[in-house]
Amino acid sequence: MMEEKYPNISRWVDGGILEIGYESETDSFIRAIDEGGTVFEGKSSYKTLDEALDDAEKAIGKWFEENE
């Protein structure tokens, strides 16, 4: 089910990291990281987890388009 709703995230976590939650070192709630560093930092807050995942899904999809 996750793979169907969030195919880019599912593909991302096969080789990268998706962090969800607040961390003292960053202002974002959700982040995508690979061996080169952070490739996406979301907003500082979202109304729902689905909204945060949707934001990451779009950003990661764009990253795949630009980097493959």
XYZ file of C-alpha atoms in Angstrom:
68
model
C 0.000 0.000 0.000
C 2.821 2.431 0.834
C 4.453 1.680 -2.517
C 1.240 2.554 -4.367
C 0.574 5.856 -2.594
C 4.209 6.975 -2.273
C 6.236 5.290 -5.037
C 9.068 7.857 -4.950
C 9.478 7.578 -1.186
C 9.397 3.787 -1.405
C 12.124 3.894 -4.025
C 14.102 6.481 -2.035
C 14.283 4.508 1.213
C 15.794 1.575 -0.665
C 19.072 3.517 -0.752
C 18.505 6.783 1.099
C 17.094 7.969 4.390
C 13.761 9.628 5.114
C 13.686 11.340 8.501
C 10.359 12.321 10.014
C 10.080 14.396 13.156
C 11.686 17.357 14.782
C 15.393 17.508 15.401
C 17.290 20.292 17.147
C 19.686 20.754 14.216
C 17.022 21.494 11.600
C 13.848 23.509 11.190
C 12.097 20.918 9.028
C 9.686 18.179 10.044
C 10.623 15.810 7.192
C 13.902 15.339 5.333
C 15.343 13.160 2.557
C 19.045 12.390 2.854
C 21.477 10.435 0.717
C 25.224 9.828 0.843
C 25.794 13.360 -0.481
C 23.707 15.021 2.217
C 20.236 16.470 2.506
C 18.342 16.659 -0.794
C 14.986 17.780 0.637
C 13.901 19.613 3.766
C 10.202 20.093 4.251
C 8.360 22.813 6.090
C 8.660 23.260 9.826
C 5.143 21.916 10.403
C 2.279 20.192 8.619
C -1.367 19.709 9.522
C -1.107 15.946 8.982
C 1.527 13.284 8.407
C -0.020 12.600 4.998
C 0.566 16.237 4.042
C 4.237 15.908 4.994
C 4.595 12.647 3.073
C 2.871 14.177 0.021
C 5.358 17.058 0.104
C 8.299 14.651 0.315
C 6.840 12.441 -2.426
C 6.713 15.367 -4.855
C 10.170 16.668 -3.952
C 11.812 13.257 -4.193
C 10.086 12.630 -7.528
C 11.499 15.905 -8.824
C 14.944 14.935 -7.523
C 14.762 11.618 -9.402
C 13.784 13.450 -12.610
C 16.701 15.877 -12.314
C 19.347 13.377 -11.215
C 18.827 10.281 -13.291
